[in-house]
Short mmCIF file of C-alpha atoms and ligand atoms in Angstrom, two decimals:
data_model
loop_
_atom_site.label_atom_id
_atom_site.label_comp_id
_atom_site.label_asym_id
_atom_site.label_seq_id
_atom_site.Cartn_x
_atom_site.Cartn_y
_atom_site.Cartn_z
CA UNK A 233 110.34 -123.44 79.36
CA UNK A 234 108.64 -120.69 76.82
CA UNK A 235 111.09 -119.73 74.45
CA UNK A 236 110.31 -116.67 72.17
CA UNK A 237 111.05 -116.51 68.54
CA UNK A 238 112.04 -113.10 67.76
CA UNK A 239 114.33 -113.01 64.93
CA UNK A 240 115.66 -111.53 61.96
CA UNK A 241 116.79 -112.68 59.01
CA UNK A 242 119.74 -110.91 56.93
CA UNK A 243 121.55 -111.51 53.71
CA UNK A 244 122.16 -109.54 50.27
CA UNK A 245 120.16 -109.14 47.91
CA UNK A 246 119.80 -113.24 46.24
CA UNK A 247 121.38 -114.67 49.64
CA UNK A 248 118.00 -116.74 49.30
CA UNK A 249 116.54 -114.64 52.68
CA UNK A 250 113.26 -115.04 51.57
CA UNK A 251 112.91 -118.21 50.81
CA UNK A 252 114.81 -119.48 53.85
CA UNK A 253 112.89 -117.14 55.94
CA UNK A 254 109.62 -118.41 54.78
CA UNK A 255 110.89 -121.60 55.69
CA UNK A 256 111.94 -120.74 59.00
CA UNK A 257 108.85 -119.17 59.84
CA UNK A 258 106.80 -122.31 58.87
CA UNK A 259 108.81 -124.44 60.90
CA UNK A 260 108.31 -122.80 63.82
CA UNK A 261 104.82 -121.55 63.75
CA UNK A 262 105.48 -117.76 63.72
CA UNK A 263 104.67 -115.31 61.16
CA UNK A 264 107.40 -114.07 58.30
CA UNK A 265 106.59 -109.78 57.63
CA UNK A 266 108.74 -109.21 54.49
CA UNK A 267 108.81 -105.63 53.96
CA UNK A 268 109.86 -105.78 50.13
CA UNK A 269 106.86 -108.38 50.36
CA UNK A 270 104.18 -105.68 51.61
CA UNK A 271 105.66 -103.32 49.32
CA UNK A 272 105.33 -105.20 46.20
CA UNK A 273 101.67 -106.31 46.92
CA UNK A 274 100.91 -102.57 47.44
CA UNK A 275 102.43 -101.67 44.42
CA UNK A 276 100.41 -104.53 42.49
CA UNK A 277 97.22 -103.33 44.12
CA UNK A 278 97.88 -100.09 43.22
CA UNK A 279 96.62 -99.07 46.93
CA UNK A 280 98.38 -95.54 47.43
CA UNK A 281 101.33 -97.16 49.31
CA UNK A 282 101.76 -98.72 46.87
CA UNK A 283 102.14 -95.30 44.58
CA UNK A 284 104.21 -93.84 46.95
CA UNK A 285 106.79 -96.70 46.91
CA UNK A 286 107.08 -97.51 43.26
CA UNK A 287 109.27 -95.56 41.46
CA UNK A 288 111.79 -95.85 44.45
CA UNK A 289 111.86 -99.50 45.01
CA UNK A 290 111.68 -100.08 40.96
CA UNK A 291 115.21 -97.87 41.21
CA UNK A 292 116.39 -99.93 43.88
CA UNK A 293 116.36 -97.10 46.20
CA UNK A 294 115.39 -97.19 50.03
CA UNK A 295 111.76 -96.15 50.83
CA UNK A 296 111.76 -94.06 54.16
CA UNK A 297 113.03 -95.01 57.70
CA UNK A 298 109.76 -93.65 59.01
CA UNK A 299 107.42 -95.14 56.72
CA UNK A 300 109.39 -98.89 56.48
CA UNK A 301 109.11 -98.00 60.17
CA UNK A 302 105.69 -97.30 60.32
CA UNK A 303 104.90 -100.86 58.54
CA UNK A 304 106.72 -102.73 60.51
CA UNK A 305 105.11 -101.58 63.89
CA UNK A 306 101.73 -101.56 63.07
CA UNK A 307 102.22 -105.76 61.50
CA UNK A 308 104.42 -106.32 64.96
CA UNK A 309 101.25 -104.88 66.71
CA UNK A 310 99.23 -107.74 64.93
CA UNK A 311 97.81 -110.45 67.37
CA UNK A 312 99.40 -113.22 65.35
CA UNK A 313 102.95 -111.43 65.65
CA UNK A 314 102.64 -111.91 70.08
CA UNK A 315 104.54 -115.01 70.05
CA UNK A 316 107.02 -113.95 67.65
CA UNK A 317 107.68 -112.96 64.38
CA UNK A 318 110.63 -113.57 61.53
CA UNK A 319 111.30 -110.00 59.70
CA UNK A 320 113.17 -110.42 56.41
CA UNK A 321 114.43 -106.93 55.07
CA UNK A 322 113.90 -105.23 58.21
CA UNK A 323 115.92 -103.21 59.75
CA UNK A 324 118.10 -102.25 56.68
CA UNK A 325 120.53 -100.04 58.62
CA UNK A 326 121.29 -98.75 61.41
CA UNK A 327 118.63 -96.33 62.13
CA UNK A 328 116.15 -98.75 61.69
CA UNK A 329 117.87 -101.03 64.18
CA UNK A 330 117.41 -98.46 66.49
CA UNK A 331 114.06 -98.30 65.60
CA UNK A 332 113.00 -101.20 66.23
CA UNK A 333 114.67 -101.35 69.52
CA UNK A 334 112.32 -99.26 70.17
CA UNK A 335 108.90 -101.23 68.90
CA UNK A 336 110.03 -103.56 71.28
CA UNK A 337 110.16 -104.86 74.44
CA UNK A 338 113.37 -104.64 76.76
CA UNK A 339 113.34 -108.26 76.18
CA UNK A 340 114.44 -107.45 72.02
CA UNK A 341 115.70 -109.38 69.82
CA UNK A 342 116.31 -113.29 70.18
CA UNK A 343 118.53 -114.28 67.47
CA UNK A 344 119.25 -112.43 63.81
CA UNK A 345 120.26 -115.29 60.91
CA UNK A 346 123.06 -113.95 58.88
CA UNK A 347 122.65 -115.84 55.46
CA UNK A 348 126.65 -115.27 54.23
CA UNK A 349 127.10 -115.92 50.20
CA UNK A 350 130.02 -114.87 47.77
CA UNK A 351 128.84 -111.79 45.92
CA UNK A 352 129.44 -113.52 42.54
CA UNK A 353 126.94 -116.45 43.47
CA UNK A 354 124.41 -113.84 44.49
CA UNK A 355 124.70 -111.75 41.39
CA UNK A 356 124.32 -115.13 39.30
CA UNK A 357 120.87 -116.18 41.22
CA UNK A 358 119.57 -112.57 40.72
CA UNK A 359 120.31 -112.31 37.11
CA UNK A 360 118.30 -116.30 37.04
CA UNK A 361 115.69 -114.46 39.04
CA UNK A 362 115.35 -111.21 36.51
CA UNK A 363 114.74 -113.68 33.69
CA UNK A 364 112.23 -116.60 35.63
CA UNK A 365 110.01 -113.94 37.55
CA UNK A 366 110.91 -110.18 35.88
CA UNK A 367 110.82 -108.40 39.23
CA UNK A 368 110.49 -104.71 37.97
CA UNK A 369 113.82 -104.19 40.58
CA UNK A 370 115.68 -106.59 39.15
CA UNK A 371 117.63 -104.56 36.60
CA UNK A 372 121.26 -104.45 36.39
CA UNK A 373 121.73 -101.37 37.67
CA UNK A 374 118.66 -101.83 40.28
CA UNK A 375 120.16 -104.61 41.74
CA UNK A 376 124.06 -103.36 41.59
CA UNK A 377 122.54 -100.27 43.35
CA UNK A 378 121.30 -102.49 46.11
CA UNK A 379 123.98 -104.41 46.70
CA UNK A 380 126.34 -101.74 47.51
CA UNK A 381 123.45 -100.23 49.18
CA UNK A 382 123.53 -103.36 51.41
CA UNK A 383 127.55 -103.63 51.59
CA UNK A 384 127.59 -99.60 52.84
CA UNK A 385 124.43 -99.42 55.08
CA UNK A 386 123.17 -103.02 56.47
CA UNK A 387 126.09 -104.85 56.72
CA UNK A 388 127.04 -102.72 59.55
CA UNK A 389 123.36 -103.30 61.33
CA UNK A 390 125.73 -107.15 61.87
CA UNK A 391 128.01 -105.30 64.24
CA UNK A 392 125.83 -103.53 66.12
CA UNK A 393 123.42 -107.24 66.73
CA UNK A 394 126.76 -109.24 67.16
CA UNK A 395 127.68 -106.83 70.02
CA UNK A 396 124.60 -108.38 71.65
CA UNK A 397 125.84 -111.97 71.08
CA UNK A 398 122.80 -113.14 69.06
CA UNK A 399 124.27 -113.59 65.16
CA UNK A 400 124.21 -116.61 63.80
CA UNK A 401 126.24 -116.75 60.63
CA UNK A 402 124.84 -119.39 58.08
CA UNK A 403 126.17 -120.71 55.15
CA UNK A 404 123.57 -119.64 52.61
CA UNK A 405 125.63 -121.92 49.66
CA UNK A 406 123.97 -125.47 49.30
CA UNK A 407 120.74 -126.97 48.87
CA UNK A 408 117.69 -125.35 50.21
CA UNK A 409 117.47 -128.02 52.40
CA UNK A 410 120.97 -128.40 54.22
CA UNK A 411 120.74 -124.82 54.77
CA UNK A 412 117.25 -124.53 55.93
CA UNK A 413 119.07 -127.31 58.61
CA UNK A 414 122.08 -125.05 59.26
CA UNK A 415 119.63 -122.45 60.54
CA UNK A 416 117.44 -124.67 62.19
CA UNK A 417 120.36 -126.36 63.86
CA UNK A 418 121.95 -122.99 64.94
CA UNK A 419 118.27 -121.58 66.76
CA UNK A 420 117.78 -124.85 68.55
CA UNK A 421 121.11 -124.68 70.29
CA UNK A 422 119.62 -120.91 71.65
CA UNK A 423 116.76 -122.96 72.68
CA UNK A 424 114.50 -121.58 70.06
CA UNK A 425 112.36 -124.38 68.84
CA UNK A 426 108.96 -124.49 67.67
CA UNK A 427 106.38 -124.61 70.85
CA UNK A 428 105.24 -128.10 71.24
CA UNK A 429 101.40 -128.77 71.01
CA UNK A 430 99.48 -128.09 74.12
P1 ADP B 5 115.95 -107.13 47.93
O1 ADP B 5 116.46 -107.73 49.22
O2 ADP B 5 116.21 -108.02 46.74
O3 ADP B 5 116.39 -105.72 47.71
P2 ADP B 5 113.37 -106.75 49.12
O4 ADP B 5 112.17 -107.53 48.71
O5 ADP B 5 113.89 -106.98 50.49
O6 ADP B 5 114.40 -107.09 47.99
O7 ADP B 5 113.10 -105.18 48.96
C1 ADP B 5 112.66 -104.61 47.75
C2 ADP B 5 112.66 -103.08 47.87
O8 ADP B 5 111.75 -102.66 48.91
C3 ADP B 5 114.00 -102.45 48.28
O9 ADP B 5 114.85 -102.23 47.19
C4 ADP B 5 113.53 -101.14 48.93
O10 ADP B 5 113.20 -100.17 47.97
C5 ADP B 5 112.25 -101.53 49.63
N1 ADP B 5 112.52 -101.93 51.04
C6 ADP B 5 112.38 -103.17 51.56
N2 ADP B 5 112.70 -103.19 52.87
C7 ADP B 5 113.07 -101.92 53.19
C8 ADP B 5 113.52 -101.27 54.37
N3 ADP B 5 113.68 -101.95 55.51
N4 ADP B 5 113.80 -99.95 54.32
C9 ADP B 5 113.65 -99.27 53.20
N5 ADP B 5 113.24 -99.79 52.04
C10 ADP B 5 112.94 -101.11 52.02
#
């Protein structure tokens, strides 16, 4: 049996997405296409993506629908995205859901990881994060502006996937480990492993 690994991972802002998507990605051979990622080594290169992104990410505003959109179909498009792909801040609402419907095949989606934490353990890793790495977004008011950015636009994008019966809700509270596990666990029981070696 070939089992694709098409997935997305979602979670606010310091729900640890990142890291357990890096994870995630490792562990089962596929690439992980961060969008905030390729923004903020655009913005460090100073390429002129880059220019055009950085005063509205810095404000913790949303760049475009068509240029996120543009991003993320030309990296899907990538040879080493054919056999699937973890995206980790894409889509961020509901238009870009739809968009990305359309960058793929009939086939879509195969699971999207809902990393679930209390908003008052989220706001305590982010303000750890602000002081051990100084993310230029990680003011106070950048990140209160993208949580309720998150609670009012992507939260919804849930609904429209769990209509399709592929959430899984994971506990993102615990050690990196045990929830790594939790997400592991809840793919392989959709049959999403990583390829053996041929
Ligand atoms: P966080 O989840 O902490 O907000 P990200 O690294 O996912 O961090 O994103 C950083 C910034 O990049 C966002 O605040 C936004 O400006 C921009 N960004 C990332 N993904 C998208 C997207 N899908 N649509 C629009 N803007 C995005």
């Amino acid at each position: 049996m070939t089992s694709t690994a098409r997935l997305v991972i979602v979670g606010p802002q310091g729900s640890g997405k990142g890291t357990q998507g890096a994870r995630i990605a490792e562990a089962l051979g596929i690439p992980a296409i961060s969008t905030g990622d390729v923004f903020r080594a655009n913005i460090k290169a100073g390429t002129p993506l880059g220019e055009q992104v950085k005063a509205i990410t810095a404000a913790g505003n949303l760049v475009s629908d068509e240029l996120t959109g543009r991003i993320v179909r030309d990296r899907l498009a990538q040879d080493d995205a054919a056999g699937g792909f973890l995206l980790d801040g894409y889509p961020r609402n509901v238009r870009q859901v739809e968009d990305l419907d359309g960058f793929l095949d009939a086939a879509g989606l195969d699971a999207v990881i809902e990393l679930s934490v209390p908003r008052d353990e989220s706001m305590a890793r982010l303000a750890l994060r602000a002081k051990e790495q100084g993310r230029t977004d990680d003011t106070d008011e950048a990140i209160a502006k993208r949580l309720s950015i998150y609670e009012r636009e992507t939260a919804p994008i849930l609904d429209v996937y769990r209509e399709r019966g592929i959430v899984d809700t994971i506990d993102g509270v615990g050690s990196l480990d045990e929830i790594t596990a939790r997400i592991t666990d809840a793919l392989a029981a959709r049959g999403i492993t990583r390829p053996a070696a041929v």
